[in-house]
Short mmCIF file of C-alpha atoms in Angstrom, two decimals:
data_model
loop_
_atom_site.label_atom_id
_atom_site.label_comp_id
_atom_site.label_asym_id
_atom_site.label_seq_id
_atom_site.Cartn_x
_atom_site.Cartn_y
_atom_site.Cartn_z
CA MET A 1 -49.58 -27.45 165.63
CA LEU A 2 -49.13 -25.88 162.23
CA PRO A 3 -46.66 -23.01 161.84
CA GLU A 4 -48.19 -19.52 162.07
CA SER A 5 -47.87 -18.97 158.33
CA THR A 6 -49.92 -22.05 157.48
CA SER A 7 -52.22 -22.44 160.50
CA ARG A 8 -55.91 -22.92 159.71
CA LEU A 9 -57.09 -21.63 163.07
CA THR A 10 -59.65 -18.86 162.85
CA PRO A 11 -58.94 -15.62 164.75
CA ALA A 12 -61.51 -16.59 167.41
CA ASP A 13 -59.84 -19.98 167.92
CA ALA A 14 -56.24 -18.82 167.73
CA PRO A 15 -54.24 -18.91 170.94
CA VAL A 16 -53.54 -15.53 172.53
CA PRO A 17 -49.83 -14.69 172.16
CA VAL A 18 -47.90 -14.27 175.36
CA PRO A 19 -44.95 -11.92 175.95
CA VAL A 20 -41.54 -13.51 175.51
CA PRO A 21 -38.80 -11.97 177.69
CA VAL A 22 -35.62 -10.97 175.91
CA ALA A 23 -32.44 -9.55 177.48
CA VAL A 24 -30.94 -6.97 175.12
CA PRO A 25 -27.27 -6.07 175.69
CA VAL A 26 -26.61 -2.33 176.00
CA ASP A 27 -23.86 -0.24 177.55
CA GLY A 28 -23.49 -1.30 181.19
CA GLY A 29 -25.68 -4.44 181.11
CA THR A 30 -28.98 -5.56 179.64
CA LEU A 31 -32.42 -4.08 179.04
CA HIS A 32 -35.50 -6.07 180.04
CA VAL A 33 -37.57 -6.44 176.85
CA GLN A 34 -40.88 -8.24 176.13
CA ARG A 35 -41.62 -9.38 172.60
CA GLN A 36 -45.08 -10.53 171.57
CA GLY A 37 -47.02 -11.48 168.44
CA ARG A 38 -46.13 -12.60 164.95
CA HIS A 39 -42.63 -11.62 163.88
CA GLN A 40 -42.69 -12.97 160.36
CA GLY A 41 -45.18 -12.78 157.53
CA PRO A 42 -48.16 -10.43 157.24
CA GLY A 43 -49.48 -8.27 160.06
CA GLY A 44 -47.89 -4.89 159.51
CA PRO A 45 -44.84 -3.34 161.10
CA ALA A 46 -43.75 -4.15 164.62
CA LEU A 47 -44.71 -1.59 167.28
CA VAL A 48 -41.79 -0.65 169.54
CA LEU A 49 -43.19 0.94 172.70
CA ALA A 50 -41.29 3.41 174.93
CA HIS A 51 -42.95 4.30 178.25
CA TYR A 52 -43.36 7.57 180.11
CA TRP A 53 -41.36 8.96 183.06
CA GLY A 54 -42.60 6.77 185.88
CA GLY A 55 -43.83 3.95 183.67
CA SER A 56 -42.56 0.55 182.60
CA ALA A 57 -43.13 -2.07 179.93
CA ARG A 58 -46.41 -3.00 181.61
CA THR A 59 -47.76 0.53 181.03
CA TRP A 60 -48.57 -0.82 177.58
CA ASP A 61 -50.28 -4.10 178.63
CA ALA A 62 -53.91 -2.92 178.13
CA PHE A 63 -52.99 -1.25 174.84
CA VAL A 64 -51.39 -4.45 173.52
CA ASP A 65 -54.45 -6.42 174.65
CA HIS A 66 -56.62 -4.26 172.35
CA LEU A 67 -54.47 -4.85 169.27
CA PRO A 68 -55.31 -7.60 166.74
CA PRO A 69 -53.99 -11.02 167.75
CA GLY A 70 -50.58 -11.58 166.28
CA ARG A 71 -49.64 -7.90 166.01
CA SER A 72 -45.91 -7.74 166.62
CA THR A 73 -45.05 -5.60 169.65
CA VAL A 74 -41.90 -4.88 171.61
CA ARG A 75 -42.11 -3.18 175.00
CA TYR A 76 -39.32 -2.65 177.48
CA ASP A 77 -38.26 -1.06 180.76
CA GLN A 78 -36.10 1.94 179.96
CA ARG A 79 -32.65 2.31 181.53
CA GLY A 80 -32.94 2.90 185.25
CA TRP A 81 -36.63 1.89 185.50
CA GLY A 82 -38.47 -1.31 186.42
CA ARG A 83 -36.56 -4.47 185.63
CA SER A 84 -33.87 -2.41 183.88
CA ARG A 85 -33.31 -0.50 187.12
CA ALA A 86 -29.85 -1.93 187.71
CA LEU A 87 -28.45 -0.39 184.51
CA PRO A 88 -26.03 2.44 185.30
CA GLY A 89 -26.19 5.92 183.91
CA PRO A 90 -25.98 8.12 182.06
CA TYR A 91 -29.75 8.41 181.84
CA HIS A 92 -29.91 11.33 179.44
CA LEU A 93 -32.04 11.40 176.31
CA GLU A 94 -29.25 10.50 173.91
CA GLN A 95 -28.47 7.35 175.89
CA LEU A 96 -32.13 6.38 176.08
CA ALA A 97 -32.44 6.85 172.30
CA GLU A 98 -29.36 4.67 171.74
CA ASP A 99 -30.89 1.99 174.01
CA LEU A 100 -34.07 2.07 171.96
CA LEU A 101 -32.23 1.60 168.69
CA ALA A 102 -30.17 -1.17 170.27
CA VAL A 103 -33.45 -3.01 170.88
CA THR A 104 -34.53 -2.68 167.23
CA ARG A 105 -31.13 -3.86 166.00
CA ARG A 106 -30.84 -6.77 168.41
CA LEU A 107 -34.29 -8.09 167.51
CA GLY A 108 -33.60 -7.72 163.80
CA LEU A 109 -36.78 -5.76 163.14
CA GLU A 110 -37.08 -5.29 159.38
CA ARG A 111 -39.98 -2.84 159.53
CA PHE A 112 -41.20 -1.07 162.65
CA VAL A 113 -43.01 1.93 164.09
CA LEU A 114 -41.69 3.73 167.16
CA VAL A 115 -44.43 4.52 169.68
CA GLY A 116 -43.37 6.81 172.54
CA HIS A 117 -45.40 8.13 175.46
CA SER A 118 -44.52 11.46 177.11
CA MET A 119 -40.77 11.17 177.96
CA GLY A 120 -40.73 8.15 175.68
CA GLY A 121 -42.06 10.39 172.91
CA LYS A 122 -39.04 12.63 173.18
CA VAL A 123 -36.77 9.59 173.20
CA CYS A 124 -38.50 8.30 170.03
CA GLN A 125 -38.06 11.65 168.31
CA LEU A 126 -34.31 11.46 168.85
CA ALA A 127 -34.21 7.85 167.69
CA ALA A 128 -36.32 8.59 164.57
CA ALA A 129 -34.08 11.57 163.73
CA ARG A 130 -31.22 9.11 163.19
CA ARG A 131 -33.33 7.52 160.42
CA PRO A 132 -32.69 3.90 161.33
CA GLU A 133 -33.18 1.31 158.59
CA GLY A 134 -36.64 -0.24 158.81
CA LEU A 135 -38.38 2.71 160.44
CA ALA A 136 -41.78 3.03 158.80
CA GLY A 137 -43.52 5.56 161.05
CA LEU A 138 -43.66 7.35 164.37
CA VAL A 139 -46.47 7.59 166.94
CA LEU A 140 -46.09 10.18 169.68
CA VAL A 141 -48.53 9.72 172.56
CA ALA A 142 -48.93 12.82 174.73
CA PRO A 143 -45.29 13.52 173.88
CA ALA A 144 -42.89 15.94 175.46
CA PRO A 145 -42.34 18.45 172.63
CA PRO A 146 -38.94 19.01 171.10
CA ARG A 147 -39.10 22.68 172.05
CA PRO A 148 -39.44 22.98 175.86
CA ALA A 149 -42.56 24.69 177.12
CA PRO A 150 -42.28 28.11 178.82
CA THR A 151 -43.61 26.49 181.99
CA ALA A 152 -40.53 24.25 182.24
CA THR A 153 -38.77 26.67 184.54
CA LEU A 154 -36.06 25.54 186.94
CA ASP A 155 -38.39 25.94 189.93
CA HIS A 156 -41.05 23.84 188.23
CA ARG A 157 -38.61 21.12 187.30
CA GLN A 158 -37.09 20.99 190.76
CA ALA A 159 -40.56 20.53 192.26
CA LEU A 160 -41.43 17.94 189.67
CA ALA A 161 -38.34 15.92 190.56
CA HIS A 162 -40.04 15.09 193.91
CA ALA A 163 -43.30 13.86 192.37
CA TYR A 164 -42.35 10.22 192.90
CA ASP A 165 -40.62 10.49 196.28
CA SER A 166 -43.25 8.33 198.03
CA PRO A 167 -46.38 6.28 197.33
CA GLN A 168 -48.44 9.23 198.55
CA SER A 169 -46.82 11.76 196.24
CA ALA A 170 -46.98 9.37 193.28
CA GLY A 171 -50.65 8.70 193.95
CA HIS A 172 -51.34 12.42 194.17
CA ALA A 173 -49.67 12.96 190.78
CA LEU A 174 -51.71 10.19 189.22
CA ASP A 175 -55.02 11.39 190.68
CA HIS A 176 -54.66 15.15 190.25
CA VAL A 177 -52.25 15.76 187.36
CA LEU A 178 -51.80 12.75 185.08
CA THR A 179 -55.36 11.44 184.65
CA ALA A 180 -58.76 12.89 183.83
CA ALA A 181 -60.74 10.26 185.69
CA PRO A 182 -59.93 7.69 188.40
CA LEU A 183 -58.01 4.64 187.23
CA PRO A 184 -59.21 1.16 188.22
CA PRO A 185 -57.66 0.36 191.63
CA GLU A 186 -55.39 -2.39 190.34
CA VAL A 187 -54.16 -0.22 187.47
CA ARG A 188 -53.50 2.72 189.81
CA ALA A 189 -51.65 0.49 192.28
CA ALA A 190 -49.40 -0.84 189.50
CA ALA A 191 -48.75 2.70 188.24
CA VAL A 192 -47.72 3.84 191.72
CA ARG A 193 -45.31 0.90 191.99
CA ASP A 194 -43.82 1.74 188.61
CA SER A 195 -43.39 5.39 189.60
CA LEU A 196 -41.25 4.32 192.55
CA ALA A 197 -39.21 1.72 190.66
CA ALA A 198 -36.17 3.87 189.89
CA ASP A 199 -33.16 5.06 191.79
CA ALA A 200 -32.76 8.81 192.37
CA PRO A 201 -30.36 9.53 189.45
CA ALA A 202 -32.67 7.93 186.85
CA ARG A 203 -35.80 9.42 188.41
CA GLU A 204 -34.34 12.97 188.56
CA GLU A 205 -32.69 13.08 185.13
CA TRP A 206 -35.88 13.71 183.16
CA PRO A 207 -37.41 16.60 185.17
CA LEU A 208 -34.08 18.29 185.92
CA HIS A 209 -32.51 17.96 182.47
CA GLY A 210 -34.42 15.99 179.78
CA LEU A 211 -37.59 18.02 180.02
CA ALA A 212 -35.69 21.23 179.31
CA THR A 213 -33.51 19.85 176.51
CA ASP A 214 -34.21 21.45 173.12
CA ILE A 215 -34.14 18.80 170.37
CA THR A 216 -35.79 20.81 167.60
CA ALA A 217 -32.75 20.41 165.31
CA ALA A 218 -33.05 16.61 165.63
CA SER A 219 -36.83 16.55 165.16
CA ALA A 220 -36.47 18.52 161.91
CA ARG A 221 -34.60 15.51 160.46
CA ILE A 222 -37.56 13.15 160.92
CA ARG A 223 -38.95 12.13 157.53
CA VAL A 224 -41.43 9.34 158.31
CA PRO A 225 -45.20 9.79 158.71
CA THR A 226 -45.98 10.80 162.26
CA LEU A 227 -49.17 10.54 164.33
CA VAL A 228 -49.47 12.66 167.49
CA LEU A 229 -52.14 11.86 170.05
CA THR A 230 -53.10 13.75 173.18
CA GLY A 231 -55.97 13.59 175.65
CA ARG A 232 -58.52 16.37 175.54
CA HIS A 233 -57.96 16.92 179.29
CA ASP A 234 -54.20 16.49 179.30
CA ARG A 235 -52.70 18.90 181.86
CA VAL A 236 -49.12 17.96 181.10
CA GLU A 237 -48.87 18.19 177.29
CA PRO A 238 -52.16 19.83 176.22
CA ALA A 239 -53.10 20.05 172.54
CA GLY A 240 -52.46 23.79 172.42
CA LEU A 241 -48.88 23.33 173.58
CA LEU A 242 -48.24 20.59 171.03
CA ARG A 243 -49.56 22.79 168.23
CA THR A 244 -47.07 25.52 169.05
CA HIS A 245 -44.08 23.58 170.38
CA LEU A 246 -44.16 20.29 168.41
CA LEU A 247 -46.05 20.49 165.13
CA PRO A 248 -43.91 23.30 163.64
CA HIS A 249 -40.87 21.08 164.05
CA LEU A 250 -42.50 17.91 162.63
CA PRO A 251 -43.75 18.76 159.15
CA HIS A 252 -45.05 15.21 158.55
CA ALA A 253 -47.12 15.05 161.76
CA LEU A 254 -50.91 14.87 162.23
CA LEU A 255 -52.44 15.69 165.63
CA THR A 256 -55.46 13.78 167.01
CA VAL A 257 -57.20 14.64 170.29
CA VAL A 258 -58.69 11.75 172.27
CA PRO A 259 -61.92 12.71 174.11
CA GLY A 260 -62.29 12.08 177.84
CA ALA A 261 -58.64 11.30 178.54
CA GLY A 262 -55.76 12.95 180.34
CA HIS A 263 -52.03 12.40 180.00
CA LEU A 264 -51.90 8.62 180.56
CA LEU A 265 -53.56 7.48 177.33
CA PRO A 266 -52.16 3.91 177.47
CA LEU A 267 -53.87 3.47 180.85
CA GLU A 268 -56.94 5.70 180.42
CA ALA A 269 -57.92 4.99 176.81
CA PRO A 270 -56.09 1.88 175.60
CA ALA A 271 -58.81 0.81 173.17
CA ALA A 272 -59.02 4.24 171.51
CA LEU A 273 -55.24 4.40 171.35
CA ALA A 274 -55.01 0.93 169.80
CA ASP A 275 -57.63 1.84 167.17
CA ALA A 276 -55.79 5.02 166.27
CA VAL A 277 -52.45 3.25 165.97
CA GLU A 278 -53.89 0.44 163.87
CA SER A 279 -55.54 2.93 161.51
CA PHE A 280 -52.27 4.82 161.19
CA THR A 281 -50.12 1.78 160.51
CA ALA A 282 -52.63 0.49 157.94
CA GLY A 283 -52.15 3.68 155.97
CA LEU A 284 -48.36 3.60 155.92
CA PRO A 285 -46.69 3.24 152.55
CA ALA A 286 -45.86 -0.32 151.59
CA PRO A 287 -42.16 -1.18 152.01
CA THR A 288 -40.01 -1.07 148.93
CA HIS A 289 -38.09 -4.26 148.16
CA ARG A 290 -34.53 -3.96 147.06
CA ARG A 291 -33.16 -6.31 144.47
#
């Protein structure tokens, strides 16, 4: 077979890339990472995908399937979740941001876009605020805003910490809070399993502490183009909240509302999400080459 850069296969004939597992060393052990697509040559920046509270690397599977063949993607289980469950704490936002940047450094990504969903969106804001070399843009998918919402009271957060105590409670959250329409049974079952795939300290850190952490000073340091997407029926991070608690702190951000979707855009509207991300990355400034 010819190398990717010289292959004469047409897109229709080209083999579908498969994820390649990578173990990335971080404090306390290794992160489970999946790398997929073309990592050299044309094709735009790599997309580095950070999942929501209760998700995993596979939260992004349908989204990746809707991207052009060869698009470089990196998805991973965050510390304390999924196949990175054995990693010890701390599980706070600063540690999660450092883990994310460790992935980009370890894989040697020369140009990349951070894509964060919900909790992962807040992690990506912290990571982008450090202005890592190679960062070309930022996509925030139904993100937790840098300025905590007034509804994030202690009582609310203590109740939220029990949302994933059992398959029944996780299923209730998926059906009545996180989505606007029923998920396909196999997708819902996988989401329930992911919601339970964390030990108590990792599962509780986000609602009890991360959700209420104010990172507006960090978000103000972000200088790359930023796309913000939210579902029209999102009950968790609705568009109105993002306009008041996120956009004022991200001067380079553009908000887009996705019709018919709730909070779990990667599961509910993966095709629309992929189209929006591809359009955004296509419009990013070309990299400057140093001599």
